[in-house]
Short mmCIF file of C-alpha atoms in Angstrom, two decimals:
data_model
loop_
_atom_site.label_atom_id
_atom_site.label_comp_id
_atom_site.label_asym_id
_atom_site.label_seq_id
_atom_site.Cartn_x
_atom_site.Cartn_y
_atom_site.Cartn_z
CA MET A 1 -2.16 -12.46 -26.07
CA THR A 2 -3.24 -14.90 -23.33
CA ALA A 3 -6.84 -15.22 -22.17
CA LEU A 4 -8.19 -16.80 -19.01
CA THR A 5 -9.43 -20.34 -19.58
CA ASP A 6 -12.66 -21.94 -18.34
CA ALA A 7 -10.80 -23.34 -15.34
CA ASP A 8 -10.08 -19.79 -14.25
CA ASP A 9 -13.72 -19.02 -13.48
CA ALA A 10 -12.50 -18.76 -9.92
CA ASP A 11 -9.22 -17.64 -8.49
CA ALA A 12 -6.82 -19.90 -10.25
CA THR A 13 -5.77 -21.21 -6.91
CA THR A 14 -9.13 -21.66 -5.26
CA ARG A 15 -12.57 -23.12 -5.85
CA ALA A 16 -14.50 -25.61 -3.75
CA GLU A 17 -17.93 -27.13 -4.07
CA THR A 18 -18.85 -25.70 -0.68
CA ASP A 19 -21.39 -23.06 0.34
CA ALA A 20 -19.97 -19.94 1.92
CA ASP A 21 -21.32 -16.47 2.48
CA SER A 22 -19.54 -13.15 2.43
CA ASP A 23 -20.66 -10.60 5.00
CA ALA A 24 -20.04 -6.95 4.30
CA ASP A 25 -20.50 -3.72 6.22
CA ASP A 26 -19.51 -0.18 5.40
CA ALA A 27 -17.02 1.20 7.88
CA ASP A 28 -13.67 2.87 8.32
CA ALA A 29 -10.67 0.60 7.61
CA ASP A 30 -8.08 2.45 9.68
CA GLY A 31 -5.95 1.16 12.56
CA HIS A 32 -5.14 -2.53 12.23
CA GLY A 33 -2.03 -3.46 14.17
CA ASP A 34 1.62 -2.77 13.64
CA SER A 35 2.53 -6.28 12.45
CA ARG A 36 0.11 -6.12 9.53
CA VAL A 37 1.38 -2.69 8.51
CA ASP A 38 5.00 -3.81 8.81
CA ALA A 39 4.32 -6.81 6.58
CA ALA A 40 2.71 -4.60 3.96
CA ASP A 41 5.66 -2.21 4.12
CA ASP A 42 8.06 -5.12 3.61
CA ALA A 43 6.19 -6.21 0.48
CA ALA A 44 6.15 -2.66 -0.86
CA GLY A 45 9.87 -2.35 -0.16
CA ALA A 46 10.61 -5.54 -2.09
CA LEU A 47 8.70 -4.22 -5.09
CA GLU A 48 10.42 -0.85 -4.92
CA ARG A 49 13.82 -2.51 -4.97
CA ARG A 50 12.96 -4.48 -8.11
CA ALA A 51 10.70 -2.26 -10.23
CA PRO A 52 12.52 0.46 -12.20
CA GLU A 53 10.97 3.89 -11.83
CA GLY A 54 8.36 4.47 -14.50
CA SER A 55 8.01 0.77 -15.33
CA VAL A 56 4.61 -0.90 -15.59
CA ALA A 57 5.25 -2.72 -12.33
CA ALA A 58 6.09 0.48 -10.48
CA ARG A 59 3.18 2.45 -11.94
CA THR A 60 0.59 -0.21 -11.14
CA GLY A 61 1.74 -0.53 -7.54
CA LEU A 62 1.22 -4.29 -7.63
CA ASP A 63 2.99 -6.11 -4.83
CA GLY A 64 3.46 -9.35 -6.69
CA VAL A 65 2.74 -11.46 -9.74
CA ALA A 66 0.79 -14.71 -10.08
CA LEU A 67 2.07 -17.15 -12.67
CA LYS A 68 0.33 -20.11 -14.31
CA PRO A 69 2.67 -22.99 -15.23
CA THR A 70 0.56 -23.89 -18.29
CA GLU A 71 1.02 -20.39 -19.72
CA CYS A 72 4.65 -19.62 -19.07
CA ASP A 73 7.89 -21.06 -17.79
CA VAL A 74 7.83 -20.10 -14.12
CA SER A 75 11.56 -19.33 -14.38
CA VAL A 76 10.49 -16.06 -16.05
CA ALA A 77 9.91 -14.79 -12.52
CA ALA A 78 13.66 -14.21 -12.24
CA ASP A 79 13.35 -11.50 -14.89
CA LEU A 80 10.18 -9.86 -13.61
CA PRO A 81 10.41 -6.81 -11.32
CA PHE A 82 8.51 -8.27 -8.37
CA GLY A 83 9.67 -9.36 -4.95
CA LEU A 84 6.62 -11.63 -4.54
CA VAL A 85 5.77 -14.49 -6.89
CA CYS A 86 2.70 -16.72 -6.43
CA VAL A 87 2.53 -19.90 -8.48
CA ASP A 88 -0.94 -21.20 -9.31
CA TYR A 89 -1.85 -24.88 -9.18
CA GLU A 90 -3.00 -26.29 -12.52
CA GLY A 91 -2.66 -29.99 -11.86
CA ARG A 92 0.04 -32.27 -10.56
CA ASP A 93 1.60 -32.73 -13.99
CA GLU A 94 2.07 -28.97 -14.32
CA LEU A 95 3.89 -28.43 -11.04
CA PRO A 96 7.16 -26.55 -11.59
CA SER A 97 10.40 -28.06 -10.39
CA PHE A 98 10.85 -27.67 -6.65
CA ASP A 99 14.52 -26.94 -7.31
CA LEU A 100 13.49 -24.05 -9.53
CA LEU A 101 11.16 -22.68 -6.86
CA ALA A 102 13.94 -22.88 -4.28
CA GLU A 103 16.27 -21.04 -6.63
CA LEU A 104 13.73 -18.28 -7.17
CA ALA A 105 13.07 -18.08 -3.44
CA ALA A 106 16.71 -17.19 -2.77
CA ASP A 107 15.99 -13.49 -3.33
CA ARG A 108 12.21 -13.14 -3.44
CA ASP A 109 9.08 -14.33 -1.65
CA VAL A 110 7.80 -17.38 -3.58
CA ARG A 111 4.45 -18.97 -2.72
CA LEU A 112 3.09 -22.19 -4.18
CA ALA A 113 -0.63 -22.98 -4.25
CA THR A 114 -1.24 -26.44 -2.79
CA PRO A 115 -4.77 -27.93 -2.84
CA VAL A 116 -5.48 -29.70 0.44
CA ARG A 117 -7.75 -32.23 -1.33
CA ALA A 118 -5.22 -33.22 -4.00
CA ASP A 119 -3.10 -36.36 -3.79
CA GLY A 120 0.39 -35.33 -2.76
CA PHE A 121 -0.89 -32.39 -0.69
CA ASP A 122 -3.61 -34.14 1.34
CA PRO A 123 -2.70 -33.92 5.05
CA ARG A 124 -5.08 -36.80 5.75
CA GLY A 125 -3.73 -39.04 3.04
CA ASP A 126 -0.96 -38.77 0.48
CA ASP A 127 1.13 -35.74 1.48
CA SER A 128 4.30 -36.77 -0.31
CA LEU A 129 4.51 -33.58 -2.38
CA SER A 130 3.89 -31.36 0.65
CA ARG A 131 6.92 -32.88 2.34
CA ARG A 132 9.07 -32.08 -0.72
CA VAL A 133 8.17 -28.38 -0.94
CA PRO A 134 11.38 -26.48 -0.09
CA ALA A 135 11.40 -24.79 3.29
CA SER A 136 12.14 -21.47 1.60
CA VAL A 137 8.93 -21.64 -0.46
CA GLY A 138 5.78 -20.33 1.19
CA ARG A 139 2.42 -22.01 0.84
CA VAL A 140 -1.00 -20.91 -0.36
CA LEU A 141 -3.40 -23.48 1.03
CA VAL A 142 -6.45 -23.85 -1.20
CA ALA A 143 -9.46 -26.12 -1.52
CA GLY A 144 -8.56 -26.70 -5.14
CA HIS A 145 -10.38 -25.89 -8.36
CA PRO A 146 -12.51 -28.89 -9.43
CA ALA A 147 -11.03 -28.68 -12.94
CA TYR A 148 -7.68 -29.75 -11.50
CA LEU A 149 -8.99 -32.45 -9.15
CA SER A 150 -10.10 -36.00 -9.79
CA GLU A 151 -13.62 -37.10 -8.88
CA THR A 152 -12.25 -38.79 -5.77
CA GLU A 153 -10.33 -35.67 -4.75
CA ARG A 154 -13.37 -33.44 -5.26
CA ARG A 155 -15.37 -35.56 -2.81
CA ARG A 156 -12.91 -35.02 0.03
CA ALA A 157 -13.93 -32.72 2.88
CA VAL A 158 -12.17 -29.36 2.85
CA ALA A 159 -12.57 -28.19 6.46
CA PRO A 160 -10.57 -30.86 8.34
CA ARG A 161 -7.86 -30.91 5.69
CA LEU A 162 -7.47 -27.15 5.74
CA GLY A 163 -7.04 -27.21 9.52
CA ASP A 164 -4.56 -30.08 9.39
CA ALA A 165 -2.57 -28.40 6.62
CA MET A 166 -2.34 -25.21 8.67
CA ASP A 167 -1.04 -27.21 11.62
CA ALA A 168 1.52 -29.01 9.46
CA VAL A 169 2.83 -25.78 7.94
CA ALA A 170 3.04 -24.14 11.38
CA ALA A 171 4.96 -27.12 12.77
CA ALA A 172 7.44 -27.01 9.90
CA ASP A 173 7.95 -23.25 10.11
CA PRO A 174 6.72 -21.69 13.38
CA ASP A 175 7.69 -18.21 12.17
CA GLY A 176 5.96 -18.53 8.80
CA GLU A 177 2.42 -17.55 7.94
CA PRO A 178 0.68 -19.52 5.20
CA TRP A 179 -1.80 -17.87 2.88
CA VAL A 180 -5.28 -19.37 2.58
CA GLY A 181 -7.32 -19.09 -0.60
CA THR A 182 -10.84 -18.00 0.30
CA GLU A 183 -12.82 -18.48 -2.92
CA GLY A 184 -15.78 -20.75 -2.24
CA VAL A 185 -14.67 -21.44 1.36
CA GLU A 186 -14.69 -17.96 2.90
CA ARG A 187 -15.84 -18.98 6.38
CA LEU A 188 -13.51 -21.96 6.56
CA ALA A 189 -10.57 -19.84 5.43
CA LEU A 190 -11.27 -17.19 8.04
CA ALA A 191 -11.54 -19.84 10.75
CA ALA A 192 -8.30 -21.46 9.63
CA GLY A 193 -6.39 -18.18 9.91
CA GLY A 194 -3.33 -17.17 7.95
CA VAL A 195 -3.26 -14.48 5.28
CA GLN A 196 -6.68 -14.36 3.62
CA TYR A 197 -6.10 -14.57 -0.14
CA GLU A 198 -9.19 -13.27 -1.90
CA LEU A 199 -10.23 -13.12 -5.53
CA LEU A 200 -11.02 -9.60 -6.72
CA SER A 201 -14.74 -9.05 -7.21
CA ARG A 202 -17.16 -6.17 -7.41
CA THR A 203 -17.72 -6.42 -3.63
CA THR A 204 -14.10 -6.74 -2.52
CA GLU A 205 -13.77 -3.22 -1.13
CA ARG A 206 -17.07 -3.47 0.74
CA ASP A 207 -16.19 -6.92 2.10
CA VAL A 208 -12.77 -5.79 3.35
CA ARG A 209 -14.29 -2.74 5.02
CA GLY A 210 -16.68 -5.07 6.81
CA LEU A 211 -13.90 -7.34 8.03
CA ARG A 212 -11.87 -4.44 9.32
CA ALA A 213 -14.89 -2.85 10.99
CA ALA A 214 -15.62 -6.15 12.75
CA GLY A 215 -12.13 -6.07 14.22
CA TYR A 216 -10.27 -8.43 11.91
CA ASP A 217 -6.63 -7.36 12.01
CA GLY A 218 -5.05 -10.21 10.08
CA ARG A 219 -3.47 -9.74 6.69
CA ILE A 220 -5.56 -9.71 3.53
CA ALA A 221 -4.19 -10.31 0.04
CA VAL A 222 -6.12 -9.94 -3.21
CA TYR A 223 -5.59 -11.89 -6.44
CA ALA A 224 -6.54 -9.87 -9.50
CA PRO A 225 -6.41 -10.64 -13.22
CA THR A 226 -4.65 -7.55 -14.59
CA VAL A 227 -4.48 -6.01 -18.04
CA PRO A 228 -2.41 -2.79 -17.90
CA THR A 229 -3.63 -1.17 -21.11
CA ASP A 230 -6.37 1.24 -22.09
CA ASP A 231 -6.97 -0.56 -25.39
CA GLU A 232 -10.50 -1.83 -24.84
CA ASP A 233 -10.21 -4.56 -27.46
CA ASP A 234 -7.09 -5.95 -25.76
CA VAL A 235 -8.85 -5.81 -22.39
CA LEU A 236 -11.93 -7.68 -23.62
CA ASP A 237 -9.83 -10.29 -25.41
CA ALA A 238 -7.92 -10.95 -22.20
CA VAL A 239 -10.67 -10.91 -19.53
CA GLY A 240 -14.02 -10.46 -21.27
CA ASP A 241 -14.90 -14.15 -21.21
CA TYR A 242 -13.63 -14.45 -17.63
CA ALA A 243 -15.93 -11.65 -16.46
CA ALA A 244 -18.82 -13.03 -18.52
CA ARG A 245 -18.80 -16.27 -16.49
CA ARG A 246 -19.68 -14.37 -13.32
CA LYS A 247 -23.36 -14.90 -12.62
CA PRO A 248 -24.40 -11.21 -12.44
CA VAL A 249 -22.64 -10.58 -15.73
CA ARG A 250 -23.93 -13.74 -17.37
CA ASP A 251 -27.48 -12.78 -16.41
CA ALA A 252 -27.06 -9.26 -17.83
CA LEU A 253 -25.61 -10.31 -21.18
CA PRO A 254 -27.87 -10.86 -24.19
CA ASP A 255 -28.20 -14.54 -25.13
CA GLY A 256 -25.44 -15.72 -27.41
CA ALA A 257 -23.47 -12.48 -27.11
CA ALA A 258 -19.77 -12.45 -27.92
CA THR A 259 -17.56 -11.97 -24.87
CA ASP A 260 -14.35 -10.74 -26.48
CA SER A 261 -13.37 -7.71 -28.56
CA SER A 262 -16.00 -8.59 -31.15
CA ALA A 263 -18.79 -7.80 -28.67
CA ASP A 264 -20.92 -4.81 -29.58
CA GLY A 265 -23.97 -2.91 -28.43
CA ARG A 266 -25.36 -3.80 -25.01
CA ALA A 267 -23.04 -6.79 -24.67
CA ARG A 268 -19.97 -4.60 -25.04
CA ASP A 269 -21.34 -2.09 -22.52
CA VAL A 270 -22.01 -4.84 -19.97
CA LEU A 271 -18.59 -6.41 -20.48
CA SER A 272 -16.73 -3.10 -20.30
CA LYS A 273 -18.20 -2.48 -16.86
CA ALA A 274 -17.80 -6.07 -15.70
CA VAL A 275 -14.10 -6.35 -16.50
CA ARG A 276 -13.54 -3.35 -14.25
CA ASP A 277 -15.39 -5.08 -11.41
CA TYR A 278 -13.55 -8.39 -11.65
CA ALA A 279 -10.11 -7.37 -12.94
CA LEU A 280 -7.62 -4.52 -12.83
CA VAL A 281 -7.67 -2.91 -16.26
CA GLY A 282 -6.65 0.37 -17.85
CA ASP A 283 -3.32 2.10 -18.36
CA PRO A 284 -0.77 1.36 -15.61
CA ASP A 285 -1.60 4.54 -13.69
CA THR A 286 -5.31 3.69 -13.70
CA VAL A 287 -4.50 0.24 -12.38
CA GLY A 288 -2.32 1.92 -9.76
CA ASP A 289 -5.25 4.05 -8.61
CA ARG A 290 -7.38 0.94 -8.15
CA VAL A 291 -4.60 -0.80 -6.23
CA ALA A 292 -4.31 2.26 -3.98
CA ALA A 293 -8.08 2.23 -3.39
CA LEU A 294 -7.93 -1.42 -2.32
CA LYS A 295 -5.18 -0.64 0.15
CA ASP A 296 -7.08 2.35 1.49
CA VAL A 297 -9.88 0.06 2.68
CA GLY A 298 -7.50 -2.42 4.33
CA VAL A 299 -6.02 -4.76 1.72
CA ASP A 300 -2.36 -5.41 2.49
CA THR A 301 -1.10 -7.11 -0.66
CA VAL A 302 -2.32 -7.05 -4.26
CA VAL A 303 -1.12 -9.82 -6.57
CA GLY A 304 -1.68 -9.38 -10.29
CA TYR A 305 -2.16 -12.21 -12.75
CA PRO A 306 -0.93 -11.02 -16.19
CA ALA A 307 -4.04 -11.99 -18.13
CA ALA A 308 -2.62 -10.64 -21.39
CA GLY A 309 0.78 -12.29 -20.94
CA VAL A 310 3.79 -11.77 -18.71
CA GLU A 311 5.37 -9.31 -21.14
CA THR A 312 2.70 -6.77 -20.20
CA PHE A 313 4.15 -6.65 -16.67
CA ARG A 314 7.66 -5.62 -17.60
#
């Protein structure tokens, strides 16, 4: 079973040392433009074509899968029943072969996370890797998790690089629409445009309602650690520690409490609630209900990270 590592405290594709606020209002999420609805329908259609009826993928309703190169061979995507594959960035040395990504992209939507502050993807410096990304592979522009950046890279300004990267992607593919990781840079991401790629949290539904009520009609995608089982021990082993690193959870936990399946008493109660705030957990149908609820408030695409291993998504 695979557990989230310390570097996954944020969306595995996004974390910046930048202040950003998240505004939220309660409101109806209906009526957001035909293009957004069409895009969501396309993603759902791709999943339907790949996921056998009754499979975990079909029952959860997930639109895509997020893969970490340090945890699996990204080529496994060819055998997974998803029409959308997002590849997380875990350092330059862990980048999958661009030839492999192009091969996968022949019959599915493949998106590679590229940190705008990292050497190789810096539009204001070394962008040599950006220029090698196959045209058929979409981009997820992110600030970059500090764990995967050097000290020099972490000091680079996000805002101008995010804007320049958006311009570069648009120039290379005028019909494409890059995704933008929002974690830690919510305001910058919204200003940059593109598909807003958010990390699931306990306020996601409220935040999306607020965006839709304010008139935002762009596409919104959500990244969610997912454990499609109702075995509570398996759930806590996979995402208990991940949830425990969230400040509200950390503050609520007793000092020195275990954060995996060995947790008991108040710690286990806190963790059992927290994992349901910050991840999609439960049997596949329960996960499917949560995915449906996210879409009801205006989320277009839900991408699941198989926190307990890719085999759980088959």
